[in-house]
Amino acid sequence: RQANLAMGQALSLAGDATRAEPLLRQAWEKDRSDFPAALALLQHFVRHKQLEAATTMFRQLDEKQGLRQRPHELAQCHVALGQDEPAIGVYRRVLEAQPNDSAALRALAELHLRRQQLDVAAPLLSRLLDAQATLPPSEVRWARRQLAVVWAGRGQRHQALALLDRNQQDGSAIVDDQRARAFVLATSARRVDQQAAAQLLGDLGDQNQLLSKDRWLLGRLLESQGQAHEADAHFRVVLAEVPDHREYRAEYIGRLIRHGQLEEATQRLDELRRQQPSGFATLSLELRLQAAHGEAASVLKRLDSEAASVGNDAVRLCGRRVSGAPVGGRGRVRRSEGPPLCVSASSCRSCDTS
């Protein structure tokens, strides 16, 4: 049964839904009280967009196994189904009854980290570290890594590095610590720190340990150091690995426009438009591409039309910035240089397929 479960999960993650599902079903049907097997099958259904099957299975689990009386398992099912808000509610109720429940603290912190809600995640991580005497060493190191990247995002780089040094002093030399240190250093404006971050990520690449988000960060660092060709190679690998990642695609199109590669930018924008026809990022890139073709007047005309249709002055101001027209005063909108970096120091649903 365990062999079927492990093989089914591996095949599902590799995209082989046809061979994965029978193995996962067999693992669950041999012992329907085995929640990890049930969760693996539920995750498989969601991963391969079998949403009706996922909903039916969740209903069966709730009815036959009493998930309402098993809050940790109920919350994990909500997370698998992409229902973050109900999961957060379940974990908060657990913590109201048991404030030091480390499993709930970690799971809730992970949810808020993934949602980029750093101010909410930070105190949860601190509570985990306050209880470190009762936690396994691996949990303590995990909490330090996560809190380090949160602090780095707030500009508290030295405190973040001190947390990672604690892990190193405790004998931790795992890949996730190296990944977290690279992220922390990458938040620095100092060139030497950014070079050190790129070196750490390069070392991960040599070990075949780069996640897609690591490679994207490495590409950004290399480009900031003037190594545009090397950066582009990393960006293209990521786009091939996670072709449906809209933020990466949008950022890369912006990069193509900045570098004057307008033909490829047009082709990739057509693909993004099919995926996200009415998104603000799509509109912004369309306007930037028009401006790059020297059509500033057309940009402003279209922008006024779009803004009037949705009643949004922010749209008008953003487009004026794209077109090069004056924005003026307090209405100034800063151009984004891409999506915020994920603060998780390990793989997460929004960044990787694993």
Coordinates of C-alpha atoms in Angstrom, one line a residue:
R1 CA 0.0 0.0 0.0
Q2 CA 2.7 2.5 0.9
A3 CA 4.6 1.6 -2.3
N4 CA 1.4 2.3 -4.3
L5 CA 0.9 5.6 -2.5
A6 CA 4.5 6.8 -3.1
M7 CA 4.5 5.8 -6.7
G8 CA 1.1 7.3 -7.3
Q9 CA 2.2 10.6 -5.8
A10 CA 5.3 10.7 -7.9
L11 CA 3.4 10.0 -11.1
S12 CA 0.8 12.6 -10.2
L13 CA 3.4 15.3 -9.6
A14 CA 5.1 14.3 -12.9
G15 CA 1.8 14.9 -14.7
D16 CA 1.0 11.3 -15.5
A17 CA -2.6 11.3 -14.2
T18 CA -3.6 8.1 -16.0
R19 CA -1.2 5.9 -14.2
A20 CA -1.3 7.8 -11.0
E21 CA -5.0 7.6 -10.2
P22 CA -5.4 3.8 -9.9
L23 CA -2.4 3.5 -7.6
L24 CA -3.7 6.3 -5.3
R25 CA -7.2 4.8 -5.3
Q26 CA -5.8 1.4 -4.4
A27 CA -3.8 2.9 -1.5
W28 CA -6.8 4.7 -0.1
E29 CA -9.4 1.9 -0.7
K30 CA -7.2 -0.6 1.2
D31 CA -7.6 1.5 4.3
R32 CA -10.1 4.3 4.1
S33 CA -9.1 5.5 7.6
D34 CA -5.6 6.4 6.3
F35 CA -5.9 10.1 6.0
P36 CA -2.5 10.7 4.2
A37 CA -3.7 8.3 1.4
A38 CA -7.1 10.2 1.2
L39 CA -5.3 13.6 1.1
A40 CA -3.0 12.4 -1.7
L41 CA -5.9 11.3 -3.8
L42 CA -7.7 14.6 -3.1
Q43 CA -4.6 16.6 -4.1
H44 CA -4.3 14.5 -7.2
F45 CA -7.9 15.4 -8.3
V46 CA -7.3 19.1 -7.7
R47 CA -3.8 19.0 -9.4
H48 CA -5.3 17.5 -12.6
K49 CA -8.4 19.7 -12.5
Q50 CA -10.9 16.9 -11.7
L51 CA -12.8 19.3 -9.5
E52 CA -16.1 17.4 -9.4
A53 CA -14.3 14.2 -8.2
A54 CA -12.4 16.3 -5.6
T55 CA -15.6 17.9 -4.3
T56 CA -17.3 14.5 -4.1
M57 CA -14.4 12.9 -2.3
F58 CA -14.3 15.8 0.2
R59 CA -18.0 15.4 0.9
Q60 CA -17.5 11.6 1.5
L61 CA -14.6 12.2 3.9
D62 CA -16.7 14.8 5.8
E63 CA -19.7 12.5 6.1
K64 CA -18.0 9.2 6.8
Q65 CA -14.9 10.2 8.8
G66 CA -16.3 13.1 10.7
L67 CA -13.9 15.8 9.6
R68 CA -15.7 18.4 11.7
Q69 CA -14.3 16.6 14.7
R70 CA -10.8 16.3 13.2
P71 CA -9.9 20.0 12.6
H72 CA -6.3 19.4 11.4
E73 CA -7.5 17.0 8.7
L74 CA -10.4 19.3 7.8
A75 CA -8.1 22.2 7.3
Q76 CA -5.7 20.2 5.1
C77 CA -8.6 19.3 2.9
H78 CA -9.6 22.9 2.6
V79 CA -6.0 23.8 1.6
A80 CA -5.9 21.0 -1.0
L81 CA -9.1 22.4 -2.5
G82 CA -7.7 25.9 -2.6
Q83 CA -10.1 27.1 0.1
D84 CA -7.6 29.1 2.2
E85 CA -10.2 31.2 4.1
P86 CA -12.0 28.2 5.6
A87 CA -8.6 26.6 6.4
I88 CA -7.5 29.7 8.2
G89 CA -10.7 29.8 10.2
V90 CA -10.2 26.2 11.3
Y91 CA -6.7 26.7 12.4
R92 CA -7.6 29.9 14.3
R93 CA -10.3 28.0 16.2
V94 CA -7.7 25.3 17.1
L95 CA -5.4 27.9 18.4
E96 CA -8.1 29.5 20.5
A97 CA -8.5 26.2 22.3
Q98 CA -4.9 25.2 22.2
P99 CA -2.6 28.3 21.8
N100 CA 0.6 26.2 21.7
D101 CA -0.5 23.7 19.1
S102 CA 2.7 23.7 17.0
A103 CA 1.1 21.9 14.0
A104 CA -1.6 24.6 13.8
L105 CA 0.9 27.4 14.3
R106 CA 3.1 26.1 11.5
A107 CA 0.2 25.4 9.1
L108 CA -1.4 28.8 9.7
A109 CA 2.0 30.6 9.2
E110 CA 2.5 28.7 5.9
L111 CA -0.9 29.8 4.7
H112 CA -0.2 33.5 5.5
L113 CA 3.3 33.3 4.0
R114 CA 1.9 32.0 0.7
R115 CA -0.6 34.8 0.7
Q116 CA 2.2 37.3 1.3
Q117 CA 0.6 38.3 4.6
L118 CA 3.9 38.8 6.3
D119 CA 2.7 40.9 9.2
V120 CA 0.3 38.1 10.1
A121 CA 2.8 35.3 9.7
A122 CA 5.6 36.9 11.7
P123 CA 4.0 36.6 15.2
L124 CA 3.0 33.0 14.5
L125 CA 6.6 32.1 13.6
S126 CA 7.8 33.9 16.7
R127 CA 5.3 31.9 18.8
L128 CA 6.8 28.7 17.4
L129 CA 10.3 29.8 18.3
D130 CA 9.1 30.8 21.8
A131 CA 8.1 27.1 22.2
Q132 CA 11.2 25.7 20.6
A133 CA 12.2 23.7 23.7
T134 CA 9.2 21.4 23.0
L135 CA 9.7 21.2 19.2
P136 CA 11.8 18.9 17.1
P137 CA 15.0 20.6 15.9
S138 CA 13.8 20.4 12.3
E139 CA 10.7 22.5 13.2
V140 CA 12.8 25.1 15.0
R141 CA 15.1 25.4 12.0
W142 CA 12.1 25.8 9.7
A143 CA 10.6 28.6 11.8
R144 CA 14.0 30.4 11.8
R145 CA 14.3 30.2 8.1
Q146 CA 10.8 31.5 7.5
L147 CA 11.1 34.3 10.0
A148 CA 14.5 35.2 8.5
V149 CA 13.0 35.8 5.0
V150 CA 10.1 37.7 6.5
W151 CA 12.5 40.0 8.4
A152 CA 14.6 40.4 5.2
G153 CA 11.5 41.6 3.4
R154 CA 11.0 44.3 6.0
G155 CA 14.6 45.4 5.6
Q156 CA 15.9 43.7 8.8
R157 CA 18.6 41.9 7.0
H158 CA 21.1 41.7 9.8
Q159 CA 18.6 40.1 12.2
A160 CA 17.6 37.7 9.4
L161 CA 21.2 36.6 8.8
A162 CA 21.6 36.1 12.6
L163 CA 18.7 33.7 12.6
L164 CA 20.2 31.7 9.8
D165 CA 23.6 31.7 11.6
R166 CA 21.8 30.1 14.5
N167 CA 20.7 27.3 12.2
Q168 CA 24.3 26.9 11.0
Q169 CA 25.6 26.8 14.6
D170 CA 23.1 24.1 15.4
G171 CA 24.6 22.0 12.7
S172 CA 22.1 22.7 9.9
A173 CA 23.7 22.8 6.5
I174 CA 20.7 21.8 4.4
V175 CA 19.7 23.2 1.0
D176 CA 16.8 25.2 2.4
D177 CA 19.1 27.2 4.7
Q178 CA 21.3 28.0 1.6
R179 CA 18.2 29.0 -0.3
A180 CA 16.9 31.3 2.5
R181 CA 20.4 32.9 2.9
A182 CA 20.4 33.7 -0.8
F183 CA 17.0 35.3 -0.6
V184 CA 18.0 37.4 2.4
L185 CA 21.2 38.6 0.7
A186 CA 19.3 39.4 -2.5
T187 CA 17.2 41.9 -0.6
S188 CA 20.3 44.0 0.0
A189 CA 21.2 47.0 -2.2
R190 CA 24.9 46.2 -1.8
R191 CA 26.4 44.7 -4.9
V192 CA 28.7 42.4 -2.9
D193 CA 25.6 40.9 -1.1
Q194 CA 23.8 40.4 -4.4
Q195 CA 26.9 38.7 -5.9
A196 CA 27.0 36.4 -2.8
A197 CA 23.3 35.6 -3.3
A198 CA 23.9 34.7 -7.0
Q199 CA 26.9 32.5 -5.9
L200 CA 24.7 30.6 -3.4
L201 CA 22.0 30.0 -6.0
G202 CA 24.6 29.0 -8.6
D203 CA 25.9 26.4 -6.1
L204 CA 22.3 25.1 -5.7
G205 CA 22.2 24.8 -9.5
D206 CA 25.4 22.8 -9.5
Q207 CA 23.6 20.4 -7.0
N208 CA 20.5 20.2 -9.2
Q209 CA 18.6 21.8 -6.3
L210 CA 17.2 25.0 -8.0
L211 CA 13.4 25.4 -7.7
S212 CA 11.8 27.5 -10.4
K213 CA 11.5 30.5 -8.1
D214 CA 15.3 30.2 -7.2
R215 CA 16.2 30.2 -10.9
W216 CA 14.0 33.2 -11.5
L217 CA 15.7 35.1 -8.6
L218 CA 19.1 34.1 -10.0
G219 CA 18.1 35.5 -13.4
R220 CA 17.1 38.8 -11.8
L221 CA 20.4 39.0 -9.9
L222 CA 22.5 38.2 -13.0
E223 CA 20.6 40.8 -15.0
S224 CA 21.2 43.4 -12.3
Q225 CA 24.9 42.6 -12.6
G226 CA 24.9 43.2 -16.4
Q227 CA 24.8 39.5 -17.4
A228 CA 21.8 39.8 -19.6
H229 CA 22.5 36.7 -21.7
E230 CA 23.0 34.4 -18.7
A231 CA 19.9 35.9 -17.1
D232 CA 17.8 35.3 -20.2
A233 CA 18.8 31.6 -20.3
H234 CA 17.5 31.1 -16.7
F235 CA 14.3 33.0 -17.4
R236 CA 13.6 30.8 -20.4
V237 CA 14.2 27.6 -18.4
V238 CA 11.6 28.7 -15.8
L239 CA 9.0 29.7 -18.4
A240 CA 9.4 26.2 -19.9
E241 CA 9.1 24.6 -16.4
V242 CA 6.0 26.5 -15.3
P243 CA 4.4 27.8 -18.6
D244 CA 1.1 28.8 -16.8
H245 CA 2.8 31.0 -14.2
R246 CA 1.2 34.4 -15.2
E247 CA 3.4 36.6 -13.1
Y248 CA 6.6 35.2 -14.6
R249 CA 5.2 35.4 -18.1
A250 CA 4.1 39.0 -17.6
E251 CA 7.5 40.0 -16.1
Y252 CA 9.4 38.4 -19.0
I253 CA 7.2 40.2 -21.5
G254 CA 8.1 43.5 -19.8
R255 CA 11.7 42.6 -20.0
L256 CA 11.5 41.9 -23.7
I257 CA 9.9 45.3 -24.2
R258 CA 12.7 47.0 -22.2
H259 CA 15.3 45.2 -24.4
G260 CA 13.5 46.2 -27.6
Q261 CA 12.6 42.6 -28.5
L262 CA 9.2 43.7 -29.7
E263 CA 8.4 40.8 -32.0
E264 CA 8.8 38.1 -29.4
A265 CA 7.1 40.4 -26.8
T266 CA 4.1 40.6 -29.2
Q267 CA 4.0 36.8 -29.6
R268 CA 4.2 36.1 -25.8
L269 CA 1.6 38.8 -25.1
D270 CA -0.8 37.1 -27.4
E271 CA -0.3 33.9 -25.3
L272 CA -0.9 35.8 -22.1
R273 CA -3.9 37.5 -23.5
R274 CA -5.5 34.1 -24.2
Q275 CA -4.8 33.1 -20.6
Q276 CA -5.7 36.3 -18.9
P277 CA -7.7 38.5 -21.4
S278 CA -9.0 41.1 -19.0
G279 CA -6.2 41.3 -16.5
F280 CA -4.6 44.6 -15.5
A281 CA -1.1 43.2 -16.2
T282 CA -2.2 42.3 -19.8
L283 CA -3.6 45.8 -20.3
S284 CA -0.4 47.4 -18.9
L285 CA 1.8 45.3 -21.2
E286 CA -0.3 46.1 -24.2
L287 CA 0.0 49.8 -23.5
R288 CA 3.8 49.5 -22.9
L289 CA 4.2 47.6 -26.2
Q290 CA 2.2 50.3 -28.0
A291 CA 4.4 53.0 -26.5
A292 CA 7.5 51.1 -27.5
H293 CA 6.3 51.2 -31.1
G294 CA 6.1 55.0 -30.8
E295 CA 2.3 55.1 -30.4
A296 CA 2.1 57.3 -27.3
A297 CA -1.0 59.2 -28.5
S298 CA -2.9 55.9 -29.2
V299 CA -1.9 54.7 -25.7
L300 CA -3.4 57.8 -24.0
K301 CA -6.6 57.6 -26.1
R302 CA -7.1 53.9 -25.3
L303 CA -6.2 54.6 -21.7
D304 CA -8.8 57.3 -21.2
S305 CA -11.4 54.9 -22.8
E306 CA -10.4 52.0 -20.5
A307 CA -10.4 54.3 -17.4
A308 CA -13.8 55.7 -18.2
S309 CA -15.3 52.2 -18.7
V310 CA -14.3 51.1 -15.2
G311 CA -14.2 54.5 -13.5
N312 CA -10.6 54.0 -12.3
D313 CA -8.2 57.0 -12.3
A314 CA -5.4 54.6 -11.3
V315 CA -5.7 53.0 -14.7
R316 CA -5.4 56.4 -16.4
L317 CA -2.4 57.4 -14.3
C318 CA -0.6 54.1 -14.8
G319 CA -1.0 54.4 -18.6
R320 CA 0.3 57.9 -18.6
R321 CA 3.4 56.7 -16.9
V322 CA 3.7 53.9 -19.5
S323 CA 3.3 56.3 -22.4
G324 CA 5.8 58.8 -20.9
A325 CA 3.2 61.5 -20.4
P326 CA 3.4 63.6 -17.2
V327 CA 1.6 62.2 -14.2
G328 CA 2.1 64.9 -11.7
G329 CA 1.8 65.4 -8.0
R330 CA 0.5 62.8 -5.5
G331 CA -1.1 60.7 -8.2
R332 CA 2.2 59.4 -9.4
V333 CA 2.3 55.6 -9.8
R334 CA 5.5 53.7 -9.6
R335 CA 6.1 51.1 -12.3
S336 CA 6.4 47.6 -11.0
E337 CA 9.5 45.6 -11.8
G338 CA 7.7 42.3 -11.5
P339 CA 5.9 40.3 -9.0
P340 CA 7.0 40.2 -5.4
L341 CA 9.5 37.4 -4.6
C342 CA 7.9 34.5 -2.7
V343 CA 9.0 34.6 0.9
S344 CA 8.8 30.9 1.4
A345 CA 12.2 29.3 1.6
S346 CA 10.8 26.0 0.3
S347 CA 8.5 25.0 -2.5
C348 CA 5.0 26.3 -2.4
R349 CA 1.8 25.8 -4.4
S350 CA 1.9 29.2 -6.1
C351 CA 5.6 29.0 -7.1
D352 CA 6.2 25.4 -8.1
T353 CA 4.3 22.4 -9.2
S354 CA 5.8 20.3 -6.4

